Amino acid sequence: MDFLTQLDHNFIDVNVLFFIQEYLRFEWMTPIWKFITWLGDAGWFWIALSVILLIPKRTRKIGAAALISLLIGALITNVALKNLVARTRPYEVIDGLILLVDPQHDFSFPSGHSCASFAAAMVYYKMFPKKYGVPAVILATLIALSRLYVGVHYPSDVAAGILIGILAAWIACRIVGEKKDVKKKSEES
């Protein structure tokens, strides 16, 4: 068992997962949480939305920043850290933890779903008016929480993914210049 997996067998990470399984999982909610986690699969939802934002000239910079952010997050999370840390998925090592989706084929730390969701959502939050940015952050939060609900990540995986996503968004906004043209135009209307 690797070092981080051993660390995760502590009070917080394991007990949070069991608390969710015992007290927050309901049969009627499971399809909803599975759908939410599916939205984060391979970052497809955020990639598609960002590509669509490239089409109108007014939102092109936002789409570009989001795609850059997603790329930075994927490189840090999926290419570097997952393979470097090589943390085993919780359902593979915690007896009694029930997996609600198909087994994952990569390592657990950090959460790629959480990273991608926050990488894009934080760009939208920073560069769009709040009426668009806030729902994006809410959806990103739901996707991150869904990873705990379905049993594929430790809470620390999700927290790390969120932080990396926020960092990626910050870097991407700096790269594209982060002008708030869309906000100014929207507020003037």
PDB file of C-alpha atoms in Angstrom:
ATOM      1  CA  MET A   1       0.000   0.000   0.000  1.00  0.00           C
ATOM      2  CA  ASP A   2       1.463   3.388  -0.972  1.00  0.00           C
ATOM      3  CA  PHE A   3       2.244   6.111   1.560  1.00  0.00           C
ATOM      4  CA  LEU A   4      -0.678   8.407   0.707  1.00  0.00           C
ATOM      5  CA  THR A   5      -3.181   5.564   0.786  1.00  0.00           C
ATOM      6  CA  GLN A   6      -1.918   4.684   4.267  1.00  0.00           C
ATOM      7  CA  LEU A   7      -2.318   8.312   5.320  1.00  0.00           C
ATOM      8  CA  ASP A   8      -5.868   8.287   3.998  1.00  0.00           C
ATOM      9  CA  HIS A   9      -6.835   5.549   6.395  1.00  0.00           C
ATOM     10  CA  ASN A  10      -7.280   8.257   8.980  1.00  0.00           C
ATOM     11  CA  PHE A  11     -10.321   9.558  10.729  1.00  0.00           C
ATOM     12  CA  ILE A  12     -11.262  12.276   8.262  1.00  0.00           C
ATOM     13  CA  ASP A  13     -10.909  10.799   4.761  1.00  0.00           C
ATOM     14  CA  VAL A  14     -12.314   7.349   5.448  1.00  0.00           C
ATOM     15  CA  ASN A  15     -15.021   8.467   7.841  1.00  0.00           C
ATOM     16  CA  VAL A  16     -16.260  11.157   5.459  1.00  0.00           C
ATOM     17  CA  LEU A  17     -16.708   8.488   2.779  1.00  0.00           C
ATOM     18  CA  PHE A  18     -18.536   6.176   5.186  1.00  0.00           C
ATOM     19  CA  PHE A  19     -20.688   9.067   6.443  1.00  0.00           C
ATOM     20  CA  ILE A  20     -21.727   9.845   2.863  1.00  0.00           C
ATOM     21  CA  GLN A  21     -22.423   6.171   2.171  1.00  0.00           C
ATOM     22  CA  GLU A  22     -24.437   5.603   5.338  1.00  0.00           C
ATOM     23  CA  TYR A  23     -26.327   8.886   5.761  1.00  0.00           C
ATOM     24  CA  LEU A  24     -26.353  10.818   2.474  1.00  0.00           C
ATOM     25  CA  ARG A  25     -26.868   8.149  -0.180  1.00  0.00           C
ATOM     26  CA  PHE A  26     -30.500   7.647  -1.104  1.00  0.00           C
ATOM     27  CA  GLU A  27     -31.782   5.420  -3.886  1.00  0.00           C
ATOM     28  CA  TRP A  28     -33.704   8.288  -5.499  1.00  0.00           C
ATOM     29  CA  MET A  29     -30.619  10.572  -5.452  1.00  0.00           C
ATOM     30  CA  THR A  30     -28.127   8.119  -6.908  1.00  0.00           C
ATOM     31  CA  PRO A  31     -29.157   8.585 -10.586  1.00  0.00           C
ATOM     32  CA  ILE A  32     -28.899  12.362 -10.132  1.00  0.00           C
ATOM     33  CA  TRP A  33     -25.384  12.140  -8.657  1.00  0.00           C
ATOM     34  CA  LYS A  34     -24.332   9.677 -11.355  1.00  0.00           C
ATOM     35  CA  PHE A  35     -25.514  12.145 -14.010  1.00  0.00           C
ATOM     36  CA  ILE A  36     -23.632  14.992 -12.320  1.00  0.00           C
ATOM     37  CA  THR A  37     -20.434  12.926 -12.175  1.00  0.00           C
ATOM     38  CA  TRP A  38     -20.933  11.971 -15.846  1.00  0.00           C
ATOM     39  CA  LEU A  39     -20.948  15.682 -16.757  1.00  0.00           C
ATOM     40  CA  GLY A  40     -17.371  15.801 -15.492  1.00  0.00           C
ATOM     41  CA  ASP A  41     -16.152  12.734 -17.407  1.00  0.00           C
ATOM     42  CA  ALA A  42     -12.985  13.671 -19.328  1.00  0.00           C
ATOM     43  CA  GLY A  43     -13.959  17.317 -18.890  1.00  0.00           C
ATOM     44  CA  TRP A  44     -16.194  16.973 -21.978  1.00  0.00           C
ATOM     45  CA  PHE A  45     -18.890  19.369 -20.729  1.00  0.00           C
ATOM     46  CA  TRP A  46     -16.395  22.127 -19.925  1.00  0.00           C
ATOM     47  CA  ILE A  47     -14.434  21.554 -23.137  1.00  0.00           C
ATOM     48  CA  ALA A  48     -17.603  21.694 -25.259  1.00  0.00           C
ATOM     49  CA  LEU A  49     -18.832  24.848 -23.527  1.00  0.00           C
ATOM     50  CA  SER A  50     -15.428  26.504 -23.931  1.00  0.00           C
ATOM     51  CA  VAL A  51     -15.256  25.614 -27.633  1.00  0.00           C
ATOM     52  CA  ILE A  52     -18.730  27.112 -28.126  1.00  0.00           C
ATOM     53  CA  LEU A  53     -17.494  30.279 -26.409  1.00  0.00           C
ATOM     54  CA  LEU A  54     -14.759  30.566 -29.060  1.00  0.00           C
ATOM     55  CA  ILE A  55     -17.382  31.182 -31.766  1.00  0.00           C
ATOM     56  CA  PRO A  56     -18.770  34.640 -30.824  1.00  0.00           C
ATOM     57  CA  LYS A  57     -16.066  37.299 -30.889  1.00  0.00           C
ATOM     58  CA  ARG A  58     -17.400  38.775 -27.637  1.00  0.00           C
ATOM     59  CA  THR A  59     -16.693  35.565 -25.660  1.00  0.00           C
ATOM     60  CA  ARG A  60     -13.678  34.284 -27.592  1.00  0.00           C
ATOM     61  CA  LYS A  61     -11.162  35.349 -24.940  1.00  0.00           C
ATOM     62  CA  ILE A  62     -13.168  33.557 -22.236  1.00  0.00           C
ATOM     63  CA  GLY A  63     -13.333  30.350 -24.281  1.00  0.00           C
ATOM     64  CA  ALA A  64      -9.591  30.524 -24.946  1.00  0.00           C
ATOM     65  CA  ALA A  65      -8.800  31.149 -21.275  1.00  0.00           C
ATOM     66  CA  ALA A  66     -11.002  28.233 -20.211  1.00  0.00           C
ATOM     67  CA  LEU A  67      -9.368  25.864 -22.712  1.00  0.00           C
ATOM     68  CA  ILE A  68      -5.897  26.972 -21.598  1.00  0.00           C
ATOM     69  CA  SER A  69      -6.954  26.460 -17.986  1.00  0.00           C
ATOM     70  CA  LEU A  70      -8.301  22.981 -18.768  1.00  0.00           C
ATOM     71  CA  LEU A  71      -5.029  22.084 -20.507  1.00  0.00           C
ATOM     72  CA  ILE A  72      -2.904  23.330 -17.603  1.00  0.00           C
ATOM     73  CA  GLY A  73      -5.083  21.442 -15.123  1.00  0.00           C
ATOM     74  CA  ALA A  74      -4.954  18.225 -17.168  1.00  0.00           C
ATOM     75  CA  LEU A  75      -1.173  18.397 -17.482  1.00  0.00           C
ATOM     76  CA  ILE A  76      -0.688  18.929 -13.753  1.00  0.00           C
ATOM     77  CA  THR A  77      -3.357  16.478 -12.625  1.00  0.00           C
ATOM     78  CA  ASN A  78      -3.671  13.675 -15.147  1.00  0.00           C
ATOM     79  CA  VAL A  79      -0.233  13.650 -16.743  1.00  0.00           C
ATOM     80  CA  ALA A  80       2.006  14.518 -13.788  1.00  0.00           C
ATOM     81  CA  LEU A  81       0.511  14.052 -10.325  1.00  0.00           C
ATOM     82  CA  LYS A  82      -1.723  11.013 -10.821  1.00  0.00           C
ATOM     83  CA  ASN A  83       1.234   8.991 -12.101  1.00  0.00           C
ATOM     84  CA  LEU A  84       3.762  10.490  -9.710  1.00  0.00           C
ATOM     85  CA  VAL A  85       1.674   9.955  -6.573  1.00  0.00           C
ATOM     86  CA  ALA A  86      -0.045   6.742  -7.770  1.00  0.00           C
ATOM     87  CA  ARG A  87      -2.668   6.725  -5.013  1.00  0.00           C
ATOM     88  CA  THR A  88      -4.964   3.709  -5.062  1.00  0.00           C
ATOM     89  CA  ARG A  89      -8.698   4.398  -5.392  1.00  0.00           C
ATOM     90  CA  PRO A  90     -10.565   4.240  -2.058  1.00  0.00           C
ATOM     91  CA  TYR A  91     -13.001   1.525  -3.160  1.00  0.00           C
ATOM     92  CA  GLU A  92      -9.996  -0.740  -3.866  1.00  0.00           C
ATOM     93  CA  VAL A  93      -8.632  -0.553  -0.318  1.00  0.00           C
ATOM     94  CA  ILE A  94     -11.500   0.348   2.034  1.00  0.00           C
ATOM     95  CA  ASP A  95     -13.558  -2.667   3.030  1.00  0.00           C
ATOM     96  CA  GLY A  96     -17.269  -1.950   2.878  1.00  0.00           C
ATOM     97  CA  LEU A  97     -17.083   1.098   0.614  1.00  0.00           C
ATOM     98  CA  ILE A  98     -19.593   0.575  -2.190  1.00  0.00           C
ATOM     99  CA  LEU A  99     -18.706   1.861  -5.654  1.00  0.00           C
ATOM    100  CA  LEU A 100     -21.685   3.295  -7.564  1.00  0.00           C
ATOM    101  CA  VAL A 101     -20.057   3.696 -10.999  1.00  0.00           C
ATOM    102  CA  ASP A 102     -17.740   1.609 -13.158  1.00  0.00           C
ATOM    103  CA  PRO A 103     -14.225   1.166 -11.765  1.00  0.00           C
ATOM    104  CA  GLN A 104     -11.814   3.896 -12.816  1.00  0.00           C
ATOM    105  CA  HIS A 105      -8.684   3.002 -14.769  1.00  0.00           C
ATOM    106  CA  ASP A 106      -6.334   5.650 -13.434  1.00  0.00           C
ATOM    107  CA  PHE A 107      -5.054   6.675 -10.017  1.00  0.00           C
ATOM    108  CA  SER A 108      -7.007   8.632  -7.440  1.00  0.00           C
ATOM    109  CA  PHE A 109      -4.923  11.696  -6.500  1.00  0.00           C
ATOM    110  CA  PRO A 110      -5.849  14.374  -7.432  1.00  0.00           C
ATOM    111  CA  SER A 111      -9.391  14.355  -8.787  1.00  0.00           C
ATOM    112  CA  GLY A 112      -9.375  15.151 -12.503  1.00  0.00           C
ATOM    113  CA  HIS A 113     -13.132  15.827 -12.498  1.00  0.00           C
ATOM    114  CA  SER A 114     -12.717  18.399  -9.723  1.00  0.00           C
ATOM    115  CA  CYS A 115      -9.699  19.989 -11.374  1.00  0.00           C
ATOM    116  CA  ALA A 116     -11.315  20.325 -14.809  1.00  0.00           C
ATOM    117  CA  SER A 117     -14.568  21.611 -13.355  1.00  0.00           C
ATOM    118  CA  PHE A 118     -12.901  24.311 -11.288  1.00  0.00           C
ATOM    119  CA  ALA A 119     -10.358  25.148 -14.010  1.00  0.00           C
ATOM    120  CA  ALA A 120     -13.172  26.138 -16.376  1.00  0.00           C
ATOM    121  CA  ALA A 121     -15.713  27.400 -13.831  1.00  0.00           C
ATOM    122  CA  MET A 122     -13.272  29.797 -12.191  1.00  0.00           C
ATOM    123  CA  VAL A 123     -12.366  31.294 -15.570  1.00  0.00           C
ATOM    124  CA  TYR A 124     -16.080  31.801 -16.244  1.00  0.00           C
ATOM    125  CA  TYR A 125     -16.534  33.280 -12.762  1.00  0.00           C
ATOM    126  CA  LYS A 126     -13.624  35.660 -13.244  1.00  0.00           C
ATOM    127  CA  MET A 127     -14.408  36.770 -16.802  1.00  0.00           C
ATOM    128  CA  PHE A 128     -18.214  36.561 -17.104  1.00  0.00           C
ATOM    129  CA  PRO A 129     -20.845  38.503 -15.147  1.00  0.00           C
ATOM    130  CA  LYS A 130     -21.733  36.770 -11.886  1.00  0.00           C
ATOM    131  CA  LYS A 131     -25.091  35.594 -13.257  1.00  0.00           C
ATOM    132  CA  TYR A 132     -23.084  33.182 -15.462  1.00  0.00           C
ATOM    133  CA  GLY A 133     -20.039  32.656 -13.256  1.00  0.00           C
ATOM    134  CA  VAL A 134     -21.871  31.647 -10.088  1.00  0.00           C
ATOM    135  CA  PRO A 135     -23.887  28.809 -11.715  1.00  0.00           C
ATOM    136  CA  ALA A 136     -20.636  27.506 -13.247  1.00  0.00           C
ATOM    137  CA  VAL A 137     -19.001  27.381  -9.809  1.00  0.00           C
ATOM    138  CA  ILE A 138     -22.097  25.699  -8.344  1.00  0.00           C
ATOM    139  CA  LEU A 139     -21.986  23.023 -11.058  1.00  0.00           C
ATOM    140  CA  ALA A 140     -18.237  22.557 -10.511  1.00  0.00           C
ATOM    141  CA  THR A 141     -18.873  22.088  -6.786  1.00  0.00           C
ATOM    142  CA  LEU A 142     -21.605  19.521  -7.459  1.00  0.00           C
ATOM    143  CA  ILE A 143     -19.320  17.595  -9.830  1.00  0.00           C
ATOM    144  CA  ALA A 144     -16.552  17.592  -7.205  1.00  0.00           C
ATOM    145  CA  LEU A 145     -18.950  16.385  -4.487  1.00  0.00           C
ATOM    146  CA  SER A 146     -20.341  13.717  -6.811  1.00  0.00           C
ATOM    147  CA  ARG A 147     -16.925  12.045  -6.841  1.00  0.00           C
ATOM    148  CA  LEU A 148     -17.288  11.409  -3.111  1.00  0.00           C
ATOM    149  CA  TYR A 149     -20.902  10.282  -3.426  1.00  0.00           C
ATOM    150  CA  VAL A 150     -20.090   7.629  -6.046  1.00  0.00           C
ATOM    151  CA  GLY A 151     -17.067   6.424  -4.056  1.00  0.00           C
ATOM    152  CA  VAL A 152     -14.184   7.009  -6.477  1.00  0.00           C
ATOM    153  CA  HIS A 153     -12.187   9.618  -4.527  1.00  0.00           C
ATOM    154  CA  TYR A 154     -10.996  10.503  -1.069  1.00  0.00           C
ATOM    155  CA  PRO A 155     -11.998  13.990   0.129  1.00  0.00           C
ATOM    156  CA  SER A 156      -8.322  15.021  -0.071  1.00  0.00           C
ATOM    157  CA  ASP A 157      -8.250  14.021  -3.778  1.00  0.00           C
ATOM    158  CA  VAL A 158     -11.200  16.307  -4.444  1.00  0.00           C
ATOM    159  CA  ALA A 159      -9.731  19.182  -2.409  1.00  0.00           C
ATOM    160  CA  ALA A 160      -6.419  18.928  -4.280  1.00  0.00           C
ATOM    161  CA  GLY A 161      -8.224  18.834  -7.638  1.00  0.00           C
ATOM    162  CA  ILE A 162     -10.194  21.956  -6.729  1.00  0.00           C
ATOM    163  CA  LEU A 163      -7.050  23.845  -5.701  1.00  0.00           C
ATOM    164  CA  ILE A 164      -5.179  22.841  -8.858  1.00  0.00           C
ATOM    165  CA  GLY A 165      -8.173  23.888 -10.967  1.00  0.00           C
ATOM    166  CA  ILE A 166      -8.282  27.294  -9.282  1.00  0.00           C
ATOM    167  CA  LEU A 167      -4.532  27.718  -9.838  1.00  0.00           C
ATOM    168  CA  ALA A 168      -4.887  26.714 -13.506  1.00  0.00           C
ATOM    169  CA  ALA A 169      -7.689  29.267 -13.956  1.00  0.00           C
ATOM    170  CA  TRP A 170      -5.596  32.003 -12.373  1.00  0.00           C
ATOM    171  CA  ILE A 171      -2.660  31.223 -14.678  1.00  0.00           C
ATOM    172  CA  ALA A 172      -4.891  31.060 -17.768  1.00  0.00           C
ATOM    173  CA  CYS A 173      -6.553  34.394 -16.969  1.00  0.00           C
ATOM    174  CA  ARG A 174      -3.096  35.960 -16.678  1.00  0.00           C
ATOM    175  CA  ILE A 175      -2.043  34.439 -20.008  1.00  0.00           C
ATOM    176  CA  VAL A 176      -5.010  35.832 -21.957  1.00  0.00           C
ATOM    177  CA  GLY A 177      -5.017  39.179 -20.226  1.00  0.00           C
ATOM    178  CA  GLU A 178      -8.260  38.772 -18.290  1.00  0.00           C
ATOM    179  CA  LYS A 179      -9.966  41.847 -19.721  1.00  0.00           C
ATOM    180  CA  LYS A 180     -13.489  42.095 -18.453  1.00  0.00           C
ATOM    181  CA  ASP A 181     -15.010  43.251 -21.729  1.00  0.00           C
ATOM    182  CA  VAL A 182     -17.993  40.919 -21.410  1.00  0.00           C
ATOM    183  CA  LYS A 183     -18.718  42.137 -17.886  1.00  0.00           C
ATOM    184  CA  LYS A 184     -18.484  45.794 -18.884  1.00  0.00           C
ATOM    185  CA  LYS A 185     -20.728  45.346 -21.924  1.00  0.00           C
ATOM    186  CA  SER A 186     -23.242  43.346 -19.913  1.00  0.00           C
ATOM    187  CA  GLU A 187     -23.325  45.869 -17.073  1.00  0.00           C
ATOM    188  CA  GLU A 188     -23.769  48.753 -19.531  1.00  0.00           C
ATOM    189  CA  SER A 189     -26.788  47.031 -21.127  1.00  0.00           C
TER     190      SER A 189
END
